[in-house]
Coordinates of C-alpha atoms (C1' of nucleotides) in Angstrom, one line a residue:
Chain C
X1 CA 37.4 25.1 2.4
X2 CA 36.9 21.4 3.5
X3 CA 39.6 19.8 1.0
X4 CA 40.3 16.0 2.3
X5 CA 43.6 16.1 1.4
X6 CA 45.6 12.6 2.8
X7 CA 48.8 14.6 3.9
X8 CA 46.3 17.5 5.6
X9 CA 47.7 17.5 9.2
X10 CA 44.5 19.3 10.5
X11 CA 42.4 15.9 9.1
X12 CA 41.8 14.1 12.0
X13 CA 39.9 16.6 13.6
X14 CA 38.2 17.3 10.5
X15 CA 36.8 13.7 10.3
X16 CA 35.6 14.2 14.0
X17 CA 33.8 17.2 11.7
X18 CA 31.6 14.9 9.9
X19 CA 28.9 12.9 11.1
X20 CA 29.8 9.6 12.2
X21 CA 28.4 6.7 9.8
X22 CA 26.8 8.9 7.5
X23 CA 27.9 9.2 3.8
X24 CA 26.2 10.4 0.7
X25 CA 27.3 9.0 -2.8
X26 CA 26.4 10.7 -6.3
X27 CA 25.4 9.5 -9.1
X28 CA 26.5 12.0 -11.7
X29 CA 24.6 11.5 -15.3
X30 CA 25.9 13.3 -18.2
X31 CA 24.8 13.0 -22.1
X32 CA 27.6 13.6 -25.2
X33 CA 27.9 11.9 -28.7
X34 CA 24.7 10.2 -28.2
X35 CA 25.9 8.5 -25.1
X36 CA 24.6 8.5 -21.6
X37 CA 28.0 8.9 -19.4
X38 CA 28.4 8.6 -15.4
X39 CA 31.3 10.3 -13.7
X40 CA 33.3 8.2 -11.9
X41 CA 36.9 8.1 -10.0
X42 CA 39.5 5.7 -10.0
X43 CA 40.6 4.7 -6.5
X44 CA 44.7 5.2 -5.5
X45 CA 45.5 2.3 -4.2
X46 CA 43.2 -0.6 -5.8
X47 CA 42.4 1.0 -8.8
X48 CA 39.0 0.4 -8.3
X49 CA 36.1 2.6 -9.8
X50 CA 33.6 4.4 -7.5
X51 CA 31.0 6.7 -7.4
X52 CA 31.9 10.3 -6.3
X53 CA 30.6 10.5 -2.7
X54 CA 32.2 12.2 0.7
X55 CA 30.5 12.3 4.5
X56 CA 28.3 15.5 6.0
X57 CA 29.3 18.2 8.5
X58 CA 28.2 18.7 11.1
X59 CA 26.2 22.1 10.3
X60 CA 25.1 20.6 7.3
X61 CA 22.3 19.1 5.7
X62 CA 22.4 16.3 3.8
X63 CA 21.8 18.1 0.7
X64 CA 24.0 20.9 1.2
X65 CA 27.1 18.3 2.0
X66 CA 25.9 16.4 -1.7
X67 CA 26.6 20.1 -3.5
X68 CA 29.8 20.4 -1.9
X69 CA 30.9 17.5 -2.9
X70 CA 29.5 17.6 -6.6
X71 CA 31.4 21.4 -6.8
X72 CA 34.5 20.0 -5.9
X73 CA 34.3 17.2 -8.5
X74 CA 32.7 18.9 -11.3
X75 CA 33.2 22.9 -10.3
X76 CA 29.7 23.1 -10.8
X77 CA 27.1 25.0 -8.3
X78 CA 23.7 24.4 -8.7
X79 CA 23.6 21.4 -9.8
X80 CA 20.0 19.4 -10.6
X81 CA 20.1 16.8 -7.7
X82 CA 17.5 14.7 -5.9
X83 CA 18.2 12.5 -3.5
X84 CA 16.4 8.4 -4.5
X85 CA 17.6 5.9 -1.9
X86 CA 19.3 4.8 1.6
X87 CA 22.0 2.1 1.1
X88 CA 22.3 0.6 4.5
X89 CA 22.9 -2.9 4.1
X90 CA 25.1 -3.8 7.0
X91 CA 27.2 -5.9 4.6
X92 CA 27.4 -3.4 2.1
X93 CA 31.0 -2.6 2.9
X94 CA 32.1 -6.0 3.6
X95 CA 30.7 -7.4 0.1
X96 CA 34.3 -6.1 -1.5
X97 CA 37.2 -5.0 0.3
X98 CA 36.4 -2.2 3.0
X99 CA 36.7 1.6 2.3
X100 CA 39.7 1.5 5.0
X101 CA 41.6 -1.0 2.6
X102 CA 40.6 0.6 -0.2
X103 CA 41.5 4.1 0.3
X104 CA 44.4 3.8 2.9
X105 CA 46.0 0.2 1.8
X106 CA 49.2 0.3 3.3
X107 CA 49.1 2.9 5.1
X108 CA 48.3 4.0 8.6
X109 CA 46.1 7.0 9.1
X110 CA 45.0 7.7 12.5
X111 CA 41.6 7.8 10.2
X112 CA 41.6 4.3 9.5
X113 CA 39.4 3.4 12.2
X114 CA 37.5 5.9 11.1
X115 CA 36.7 4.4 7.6
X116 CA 35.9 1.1 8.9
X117 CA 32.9 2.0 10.4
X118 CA 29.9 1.2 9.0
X119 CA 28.2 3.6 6.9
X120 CA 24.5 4.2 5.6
X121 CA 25.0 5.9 2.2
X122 CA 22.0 8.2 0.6
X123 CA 22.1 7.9 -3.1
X124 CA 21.6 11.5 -5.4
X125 CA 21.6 11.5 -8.7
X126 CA 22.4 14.7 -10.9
X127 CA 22.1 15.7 -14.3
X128 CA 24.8 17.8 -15.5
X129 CA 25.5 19.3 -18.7
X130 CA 28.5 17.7 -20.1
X131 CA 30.6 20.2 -21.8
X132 CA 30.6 22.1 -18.1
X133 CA 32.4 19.9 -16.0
X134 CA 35.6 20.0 -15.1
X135 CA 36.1 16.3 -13.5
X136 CA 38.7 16.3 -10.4
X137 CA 39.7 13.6 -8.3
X138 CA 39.7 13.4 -4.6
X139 CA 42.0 12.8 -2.3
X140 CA 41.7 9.1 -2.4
X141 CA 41.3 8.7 -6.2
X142 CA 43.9 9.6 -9.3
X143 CA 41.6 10.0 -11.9
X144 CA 37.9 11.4 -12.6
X145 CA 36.7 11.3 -16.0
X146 CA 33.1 10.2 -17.7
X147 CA 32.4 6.6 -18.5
X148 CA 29.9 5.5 -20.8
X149 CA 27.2 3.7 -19.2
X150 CA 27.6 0.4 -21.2
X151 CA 31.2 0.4 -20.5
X152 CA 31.1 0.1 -16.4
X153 CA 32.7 -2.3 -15.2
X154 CA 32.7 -3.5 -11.1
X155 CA 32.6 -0.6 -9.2
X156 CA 33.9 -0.6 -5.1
X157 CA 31.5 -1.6 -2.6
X158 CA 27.7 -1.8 -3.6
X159 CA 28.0 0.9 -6.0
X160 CA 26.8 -0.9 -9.1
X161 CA 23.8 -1.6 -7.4
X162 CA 23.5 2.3 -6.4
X163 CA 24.1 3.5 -10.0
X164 CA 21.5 0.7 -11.0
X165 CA 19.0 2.3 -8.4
X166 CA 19.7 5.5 -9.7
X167 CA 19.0 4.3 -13.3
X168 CA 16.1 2.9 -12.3
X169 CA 14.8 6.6 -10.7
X170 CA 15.5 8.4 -13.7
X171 CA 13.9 6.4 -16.0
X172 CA 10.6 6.4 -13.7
X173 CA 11.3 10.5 -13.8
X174 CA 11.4 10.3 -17.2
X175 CA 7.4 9.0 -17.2
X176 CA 5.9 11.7 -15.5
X177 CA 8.6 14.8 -15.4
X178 CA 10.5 16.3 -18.0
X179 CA 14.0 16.0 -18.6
X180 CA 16.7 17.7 -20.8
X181 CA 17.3 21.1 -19.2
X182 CA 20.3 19.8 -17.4
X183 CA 21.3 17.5 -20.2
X184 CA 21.6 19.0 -23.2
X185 CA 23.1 22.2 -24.3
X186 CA 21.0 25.2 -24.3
X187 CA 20.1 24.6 -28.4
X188 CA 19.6 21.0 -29.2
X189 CA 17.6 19.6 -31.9
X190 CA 14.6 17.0 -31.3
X191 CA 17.1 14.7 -32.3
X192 CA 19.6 15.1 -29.7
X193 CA 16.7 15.4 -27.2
X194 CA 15.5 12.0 -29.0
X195 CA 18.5 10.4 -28.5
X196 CA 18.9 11.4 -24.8
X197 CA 15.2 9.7 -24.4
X198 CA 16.2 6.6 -25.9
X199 CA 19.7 6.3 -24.2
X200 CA 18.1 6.7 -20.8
X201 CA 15.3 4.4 -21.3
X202 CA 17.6 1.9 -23.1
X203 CA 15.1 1.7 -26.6
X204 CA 14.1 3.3 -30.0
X205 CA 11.0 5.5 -30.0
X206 CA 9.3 6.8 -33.1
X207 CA 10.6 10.0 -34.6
X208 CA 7.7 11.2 -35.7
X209 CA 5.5 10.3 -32.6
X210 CA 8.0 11.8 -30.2
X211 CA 8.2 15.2 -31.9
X212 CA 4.5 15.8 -31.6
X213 CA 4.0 14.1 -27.6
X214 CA 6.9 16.5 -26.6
X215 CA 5.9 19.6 -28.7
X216 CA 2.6 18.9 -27.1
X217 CA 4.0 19.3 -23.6
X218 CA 4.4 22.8 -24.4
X219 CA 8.1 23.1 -22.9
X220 CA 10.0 23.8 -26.2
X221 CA 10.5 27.0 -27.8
X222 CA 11.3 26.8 -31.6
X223 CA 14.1 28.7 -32.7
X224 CA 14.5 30.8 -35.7
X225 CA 17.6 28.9 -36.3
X226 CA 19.1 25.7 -37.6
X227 CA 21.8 23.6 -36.8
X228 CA 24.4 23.9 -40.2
X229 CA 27.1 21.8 -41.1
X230 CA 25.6 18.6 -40.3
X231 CA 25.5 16.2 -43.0
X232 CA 21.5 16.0 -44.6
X233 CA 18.8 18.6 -44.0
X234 CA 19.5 21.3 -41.6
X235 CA 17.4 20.9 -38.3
X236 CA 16.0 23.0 -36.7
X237 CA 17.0 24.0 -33.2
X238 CA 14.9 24.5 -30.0
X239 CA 15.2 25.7 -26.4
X240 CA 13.5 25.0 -23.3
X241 CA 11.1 27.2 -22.6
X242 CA 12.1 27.8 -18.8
X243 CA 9.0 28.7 -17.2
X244 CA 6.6 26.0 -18.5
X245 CA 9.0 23.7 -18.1
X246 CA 9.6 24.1 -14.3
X247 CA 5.4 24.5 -14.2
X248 CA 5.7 20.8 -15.8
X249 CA 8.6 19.2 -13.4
X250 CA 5.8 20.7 -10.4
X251 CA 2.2 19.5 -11.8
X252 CA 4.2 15.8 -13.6
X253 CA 3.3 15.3 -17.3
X254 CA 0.5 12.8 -17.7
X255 CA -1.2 9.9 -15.8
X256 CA -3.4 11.8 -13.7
X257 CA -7.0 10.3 -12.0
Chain U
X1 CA 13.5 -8.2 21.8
X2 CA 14.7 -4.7 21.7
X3 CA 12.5 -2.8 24.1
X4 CA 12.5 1.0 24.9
X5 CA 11.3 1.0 28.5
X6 CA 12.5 4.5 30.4
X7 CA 13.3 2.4 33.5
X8 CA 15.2 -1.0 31.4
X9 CA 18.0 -0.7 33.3
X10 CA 19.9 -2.2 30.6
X11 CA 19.4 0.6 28.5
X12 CA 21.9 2.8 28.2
X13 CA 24.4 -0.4 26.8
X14 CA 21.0 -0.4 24.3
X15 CA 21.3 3.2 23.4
X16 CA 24.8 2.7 22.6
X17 CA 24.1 -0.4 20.3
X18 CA 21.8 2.2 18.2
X19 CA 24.1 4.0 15.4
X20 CA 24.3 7.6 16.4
X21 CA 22.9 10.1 14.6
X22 CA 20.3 8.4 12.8
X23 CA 16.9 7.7 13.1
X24 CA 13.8 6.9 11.2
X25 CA 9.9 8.2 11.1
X26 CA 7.5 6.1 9.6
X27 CA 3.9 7.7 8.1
X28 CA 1.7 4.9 8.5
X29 CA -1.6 5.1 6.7
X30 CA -4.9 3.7 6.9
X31 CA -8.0 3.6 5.7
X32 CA -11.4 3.4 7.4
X33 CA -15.1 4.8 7.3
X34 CA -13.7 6.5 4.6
X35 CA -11.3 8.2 5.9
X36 CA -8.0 8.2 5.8
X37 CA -5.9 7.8 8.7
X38 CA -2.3 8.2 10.2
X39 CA -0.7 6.9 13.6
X40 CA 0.4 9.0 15.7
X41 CA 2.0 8.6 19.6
X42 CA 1.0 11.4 22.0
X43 CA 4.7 11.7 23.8
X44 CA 4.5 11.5 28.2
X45 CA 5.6 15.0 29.1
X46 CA 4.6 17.6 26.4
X47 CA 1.9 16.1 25.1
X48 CA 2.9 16.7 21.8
X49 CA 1.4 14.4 18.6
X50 CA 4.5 12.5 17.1
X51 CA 4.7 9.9 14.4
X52 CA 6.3 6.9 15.0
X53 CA 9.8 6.6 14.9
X54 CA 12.8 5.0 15.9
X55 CA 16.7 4.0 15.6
X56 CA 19.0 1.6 13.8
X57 CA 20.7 -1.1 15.3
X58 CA 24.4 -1.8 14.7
X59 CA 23.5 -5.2 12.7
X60 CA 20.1 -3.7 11.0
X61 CA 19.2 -2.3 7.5
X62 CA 17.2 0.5 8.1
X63 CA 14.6 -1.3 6.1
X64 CA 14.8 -3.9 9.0
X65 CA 14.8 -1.2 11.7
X66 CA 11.6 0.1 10.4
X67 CA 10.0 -2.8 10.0
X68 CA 10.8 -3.7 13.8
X69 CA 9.4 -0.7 14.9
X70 CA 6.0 -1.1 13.3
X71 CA 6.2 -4.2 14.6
X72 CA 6.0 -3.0 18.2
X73 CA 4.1 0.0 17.0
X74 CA 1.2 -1.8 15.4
X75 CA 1.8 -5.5 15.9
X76 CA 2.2 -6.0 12.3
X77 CA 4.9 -8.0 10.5
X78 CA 5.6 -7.7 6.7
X79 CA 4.1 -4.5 6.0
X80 CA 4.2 -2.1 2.9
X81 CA 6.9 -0.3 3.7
X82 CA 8.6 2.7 1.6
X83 CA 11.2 5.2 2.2
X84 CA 10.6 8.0 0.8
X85 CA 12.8 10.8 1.8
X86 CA 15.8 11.9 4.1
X87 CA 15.4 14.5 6.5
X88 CA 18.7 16.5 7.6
X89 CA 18.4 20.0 7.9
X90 CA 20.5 20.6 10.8
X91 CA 18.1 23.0 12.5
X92 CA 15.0 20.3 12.5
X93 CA 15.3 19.4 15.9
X94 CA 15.8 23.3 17.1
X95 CA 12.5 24.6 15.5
X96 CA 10.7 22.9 18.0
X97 CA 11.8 21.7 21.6
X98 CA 14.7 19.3 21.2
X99 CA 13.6 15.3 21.5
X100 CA 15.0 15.4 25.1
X101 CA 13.4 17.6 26.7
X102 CA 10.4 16.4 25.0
X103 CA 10.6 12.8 26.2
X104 CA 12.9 13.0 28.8
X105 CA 12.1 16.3 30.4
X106 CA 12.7 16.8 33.9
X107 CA 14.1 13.7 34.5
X108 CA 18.1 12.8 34.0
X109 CA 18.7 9.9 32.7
X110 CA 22.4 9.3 31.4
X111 CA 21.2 8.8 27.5
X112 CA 19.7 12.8 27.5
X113 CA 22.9 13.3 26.0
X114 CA 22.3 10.7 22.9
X115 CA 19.1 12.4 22.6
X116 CA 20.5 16.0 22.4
X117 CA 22.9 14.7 18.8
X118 CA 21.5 15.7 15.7
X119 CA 19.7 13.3 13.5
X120 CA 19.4 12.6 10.3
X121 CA 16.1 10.7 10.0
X122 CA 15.5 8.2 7.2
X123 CA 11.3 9.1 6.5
X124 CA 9.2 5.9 5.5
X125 CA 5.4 5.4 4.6
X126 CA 3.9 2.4 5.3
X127 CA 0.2 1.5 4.2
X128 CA -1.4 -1.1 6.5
X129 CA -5.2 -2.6 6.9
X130 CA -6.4 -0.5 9.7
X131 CA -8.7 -3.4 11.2
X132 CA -5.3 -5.6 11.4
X133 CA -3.7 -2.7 13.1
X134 CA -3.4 -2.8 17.0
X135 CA -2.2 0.6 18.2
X136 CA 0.7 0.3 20.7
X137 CA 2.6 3.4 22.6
X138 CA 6.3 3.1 23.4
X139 CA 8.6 4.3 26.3
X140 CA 8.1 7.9 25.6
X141 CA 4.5 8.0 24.5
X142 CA 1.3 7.2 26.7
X143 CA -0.9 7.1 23.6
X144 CA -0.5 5.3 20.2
X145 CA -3.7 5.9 18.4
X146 CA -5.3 6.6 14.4
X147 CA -6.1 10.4 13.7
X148 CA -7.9 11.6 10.8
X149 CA -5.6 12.9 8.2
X150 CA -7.8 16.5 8.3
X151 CA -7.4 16.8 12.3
X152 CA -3.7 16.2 12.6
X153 CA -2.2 19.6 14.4
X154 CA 1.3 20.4 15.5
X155 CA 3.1 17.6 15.2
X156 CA 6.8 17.4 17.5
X157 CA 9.7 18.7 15.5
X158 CA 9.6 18.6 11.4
X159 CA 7.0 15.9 11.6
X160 CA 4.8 17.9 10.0
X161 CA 6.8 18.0 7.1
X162 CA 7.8 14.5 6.7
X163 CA 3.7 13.9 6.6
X164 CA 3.4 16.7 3.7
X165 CA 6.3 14.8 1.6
X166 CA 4.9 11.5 2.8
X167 CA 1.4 12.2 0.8
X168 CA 3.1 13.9 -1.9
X169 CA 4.8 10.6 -2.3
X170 CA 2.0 8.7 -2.0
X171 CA 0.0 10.9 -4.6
X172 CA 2.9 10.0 -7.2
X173 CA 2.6 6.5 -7.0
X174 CA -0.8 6.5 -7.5
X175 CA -0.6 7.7 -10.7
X176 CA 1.8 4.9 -11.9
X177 CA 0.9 2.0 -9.5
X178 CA -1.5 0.3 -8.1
X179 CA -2.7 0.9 -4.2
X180 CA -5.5 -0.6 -2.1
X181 CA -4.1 -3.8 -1.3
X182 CA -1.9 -3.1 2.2
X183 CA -5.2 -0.5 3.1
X184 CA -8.8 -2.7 2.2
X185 CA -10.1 -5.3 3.9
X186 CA -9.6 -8.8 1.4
X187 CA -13.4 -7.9 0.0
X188 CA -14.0 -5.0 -1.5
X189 CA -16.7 -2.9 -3.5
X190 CA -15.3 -0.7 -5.9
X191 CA -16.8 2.1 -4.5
X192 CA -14.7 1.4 -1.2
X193 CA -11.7 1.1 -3.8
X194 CA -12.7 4.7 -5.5
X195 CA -13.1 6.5 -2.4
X196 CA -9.6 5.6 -1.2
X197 CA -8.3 7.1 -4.1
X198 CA -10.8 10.3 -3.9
X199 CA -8.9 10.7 -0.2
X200 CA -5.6 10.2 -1.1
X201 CA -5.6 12.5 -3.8
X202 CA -7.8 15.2 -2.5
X203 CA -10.5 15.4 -4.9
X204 CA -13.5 13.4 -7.0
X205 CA -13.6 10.8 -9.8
X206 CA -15.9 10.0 -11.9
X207 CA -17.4 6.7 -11.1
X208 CA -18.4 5.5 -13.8
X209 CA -15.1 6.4 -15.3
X210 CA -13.1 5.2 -12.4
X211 CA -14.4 1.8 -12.7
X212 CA -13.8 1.2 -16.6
X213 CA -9.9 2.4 -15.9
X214 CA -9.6 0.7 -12.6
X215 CA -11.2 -3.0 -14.1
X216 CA -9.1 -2.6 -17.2
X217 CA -6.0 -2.8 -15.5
X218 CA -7.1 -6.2 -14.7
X219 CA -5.9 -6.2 -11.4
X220 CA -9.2 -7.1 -9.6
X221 CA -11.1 -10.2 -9.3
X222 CA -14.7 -9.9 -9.3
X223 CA -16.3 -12.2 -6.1
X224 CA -19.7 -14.2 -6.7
X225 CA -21.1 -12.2 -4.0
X226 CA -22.3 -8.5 -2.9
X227 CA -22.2 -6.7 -0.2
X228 CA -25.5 -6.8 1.9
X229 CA -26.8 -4.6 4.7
X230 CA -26.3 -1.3 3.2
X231 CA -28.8 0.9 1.8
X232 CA -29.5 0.4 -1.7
X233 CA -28.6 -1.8 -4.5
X234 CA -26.0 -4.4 -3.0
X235 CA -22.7 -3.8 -4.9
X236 CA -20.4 -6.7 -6.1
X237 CA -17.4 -7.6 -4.3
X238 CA -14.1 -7.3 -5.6
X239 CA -10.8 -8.8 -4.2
X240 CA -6.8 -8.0 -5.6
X241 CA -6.1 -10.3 -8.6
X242 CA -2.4 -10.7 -7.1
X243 CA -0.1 -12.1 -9.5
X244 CA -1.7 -9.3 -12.0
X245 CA -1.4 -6.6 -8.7
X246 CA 2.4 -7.5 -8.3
X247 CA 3.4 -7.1 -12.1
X248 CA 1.2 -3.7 -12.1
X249 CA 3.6 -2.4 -9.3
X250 CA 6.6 -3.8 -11.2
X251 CA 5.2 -2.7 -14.8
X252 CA 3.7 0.5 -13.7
X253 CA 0.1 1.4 -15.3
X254 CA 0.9 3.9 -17.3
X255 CA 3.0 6.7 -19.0
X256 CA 5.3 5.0 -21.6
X257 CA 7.5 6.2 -23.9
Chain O
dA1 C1' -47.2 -5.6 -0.3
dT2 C1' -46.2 -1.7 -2.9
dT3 C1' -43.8 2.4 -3.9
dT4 C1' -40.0 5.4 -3.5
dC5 C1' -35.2 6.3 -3.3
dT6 C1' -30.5 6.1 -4.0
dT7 C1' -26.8 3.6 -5.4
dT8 C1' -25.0 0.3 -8.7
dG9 C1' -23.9 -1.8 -13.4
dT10 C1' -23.6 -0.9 -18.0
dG11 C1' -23.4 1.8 -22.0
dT12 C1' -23.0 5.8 -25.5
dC13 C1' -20.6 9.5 -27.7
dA14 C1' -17.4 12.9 -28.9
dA15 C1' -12.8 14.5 -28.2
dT16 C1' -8.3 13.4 -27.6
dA17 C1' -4.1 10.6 -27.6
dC18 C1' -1.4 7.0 -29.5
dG19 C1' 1.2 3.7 -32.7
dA20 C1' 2.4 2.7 -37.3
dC21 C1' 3.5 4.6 -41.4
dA22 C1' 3.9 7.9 -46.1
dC23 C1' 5.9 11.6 -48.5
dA24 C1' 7.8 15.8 -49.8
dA25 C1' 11.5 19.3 -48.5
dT26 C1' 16.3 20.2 -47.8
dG27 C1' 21.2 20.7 -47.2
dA28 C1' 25.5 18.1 -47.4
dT29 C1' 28.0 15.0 -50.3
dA30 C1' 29.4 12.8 -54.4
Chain H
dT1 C1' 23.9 18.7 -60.9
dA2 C1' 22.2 14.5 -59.0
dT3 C1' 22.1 11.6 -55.0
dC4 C1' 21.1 10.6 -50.4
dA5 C1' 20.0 10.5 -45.7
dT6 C1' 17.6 13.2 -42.5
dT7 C1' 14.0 16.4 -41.3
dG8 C1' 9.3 18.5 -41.1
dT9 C1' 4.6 17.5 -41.6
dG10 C1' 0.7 14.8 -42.1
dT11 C1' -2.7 10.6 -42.4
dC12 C1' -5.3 6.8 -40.6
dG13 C1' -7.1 3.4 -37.7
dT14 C1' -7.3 2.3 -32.9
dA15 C1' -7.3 3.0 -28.0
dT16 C1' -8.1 6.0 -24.2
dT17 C1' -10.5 9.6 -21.9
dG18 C1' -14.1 12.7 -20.0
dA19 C1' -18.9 13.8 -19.7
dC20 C1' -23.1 11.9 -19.3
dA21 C1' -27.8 8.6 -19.7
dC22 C1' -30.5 4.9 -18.1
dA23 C1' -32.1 0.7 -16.4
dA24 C1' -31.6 -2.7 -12.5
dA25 C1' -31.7 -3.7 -7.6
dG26 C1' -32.0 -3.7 -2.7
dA27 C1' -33.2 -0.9 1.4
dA28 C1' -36.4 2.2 3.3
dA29 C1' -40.8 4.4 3.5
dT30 C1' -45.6 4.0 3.1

DNA sequence: ATTTCTTTGTGTCAATACGACACAATGATA
DNA sequence: TATCATTGTGTCGTATTGACACAAAGAAAT
């Protein structure tokens, strides 16, 4: 197991492991109360917010290293992930303090040099379902939980700017793919998936005229079932119909020539 | 300026000013007799069909690095550039003959060594006006030269591949922005216009239907002027209506919520 | 010079999709 | 038992789309 544990005595030849100035940082989209939330650590030593990320092995793709890391933060496998962008700005560690600072202020880590290379960083973004993740910090962090989206404050290095990248994706996704499956709970309302619509794309859309473009997408199955102890009229509750779902994230939803 | 020559005896402090482990392919396309093209270098000693490609300099973006090495590739500057996707599985050098033997083979030069690393390679597509476009080789390649999309073969390593997503790419963005401008001449007929997009995506459009969606975009502007010397009715010149082309590619055309 | 031919420019029509909005049904709450 | 907010369903006018018709025009054939 490739922990990154600070006191690890066998790190330093696990950094030679990794690919030198290569990282990969995650942005990790989850959806609860009506809220879009992003999962985010809290640096040791600056307290300073950051996107879970971590650096590929050397037998690794790129891919494979961004599901390590995402198990070992959330304790989820198979997670819905797509890589959207390179970050290779050669300033864009030197904008705020460096990793090195950052992660081993005050301290000296044969590692140090290490950190204070310069790294391109290829942005994922994943959709989880909330209620599954178990958030754990890394090595360098104290603290992983979910933060809304609205509430993010300056996050280390050029990571606002990744998160707003990754917005931007997922909102484009959202025109020609659908979403939900890894959002939402596996019976939702076309409320919640509603609500999920509008937090993501940052505006209100019609009830009415949403409920009949997505039942006409085919993907939902209509349960003989409705959600109780809510207060008002009982809704009903729906599923994703798996396979015509996956047939529309392959052929895209509208806009064809 | 950052030549590659084999015999720059300079080069091997060059190499080691190049980040390791990285690198980046470009999928240039044009367009001409209705066609649509790619460049592609025929590398010294195997022969072998490559696309362009090249590394990143300690002080560069990768966006820069790209753009320097369609600079060199096809004397272009300011091109329509995209990355589109990052290619890391460990094994893509090994499924073909690794990049030093291919274009370094039987010689020994002290960089075979950089050569034999693994890269993770940072895929771009570029779309450029082939008449503009004046095909160059580099150190490792006797032959820089368009070849018809339809009669590219094996191409070195997972180039292949990077091609396949390249057009996937550029099939997506079709549907929700405009294209033509980085591939037509300045003055266009919309049939010229139509035919790129029948290539691109692989199949027929209507044109009468074509030009009713195309025009009301309002993205075009017609010309006082037709095209004369072919056979049959002269068609009307069209040219890019920029200001409205640059808010289509930030509004997108279509699919809304 | 005249006719032919093929492509272009414009338009029609029905089917469908979309935005804005109305109203009855229903389950929790008062 | 009445109230109330939310849900399920539907309407209506407009815009968009796909399939197709036809006349105009310039090159090519005669």
């Amino acid at each position: 197991m490739k922990t990154e544990t600070v006191n690890d005595e066998k790190k330093t030849i696990k950094m030679k492991n990794y690919l030198q100035h290569i990282s990969l940082d995650c942005v990790v989209f989850g959806f609860h109360s009506n809220q879009l939330k992003v999962l985010l650590l809290r640096m040791k030593n600056t307290g300073t917010w950051a996107l879970p990320g971590g650096f590929v092995c050397e037998d690794e793709s790129i891919e494979v290293a961004a599901n390590r890391v995402l198990k070992e933060r959330t304790g989820l496998d198979e997670i819905f992930l797509h890589q959207f962008n390179v970050f290779s700005d050669p300033q864009r560690s030197k904008h705020n303090p460096a990793v090195s600072d950052l992660i081993l202020s005050g301290q000296t880590y044969p590692e140090k040099s290490w950190f204070d290379k310069r790294f391109i960083s290829v942005g994922f973004y994943a959709l989880v379902e909330f209620s599954q993740v178990e958030p754990q910090p890394d090595a360098f962090s104290d603290i992983c939980e979910w933060i809304n989206l609205e509430n993010i404050g300056n996050l280390m290095l050029d990571h606002n700017h990744i998160l707003q990248k990754a917005l931007e994706t997922l909102r484009m996704q959202l025109t020609f793919q659908p979403i939900g499956y890894n959002l939402l709970p596996e019976k939702f309302t076309l409320s919640e998936l509603r609500k999920l619509y509008e937090t993501i794309l940052g505006k209100e859309l019609d009830r009415r005229n949403f409920q009949r473009k997505i039942l006409a997408y085919d993907i939902l199955t209509r349960l003989e079932e409705v959600r109780l102890g809510v207060a008002h009229k009982a809704p009903v509750l729906y599923k994703f119909n798996l396979e015509n779902y996956k047939r529309a994230l392959d052929e895209g939803l509208q806009g064809r020539w």
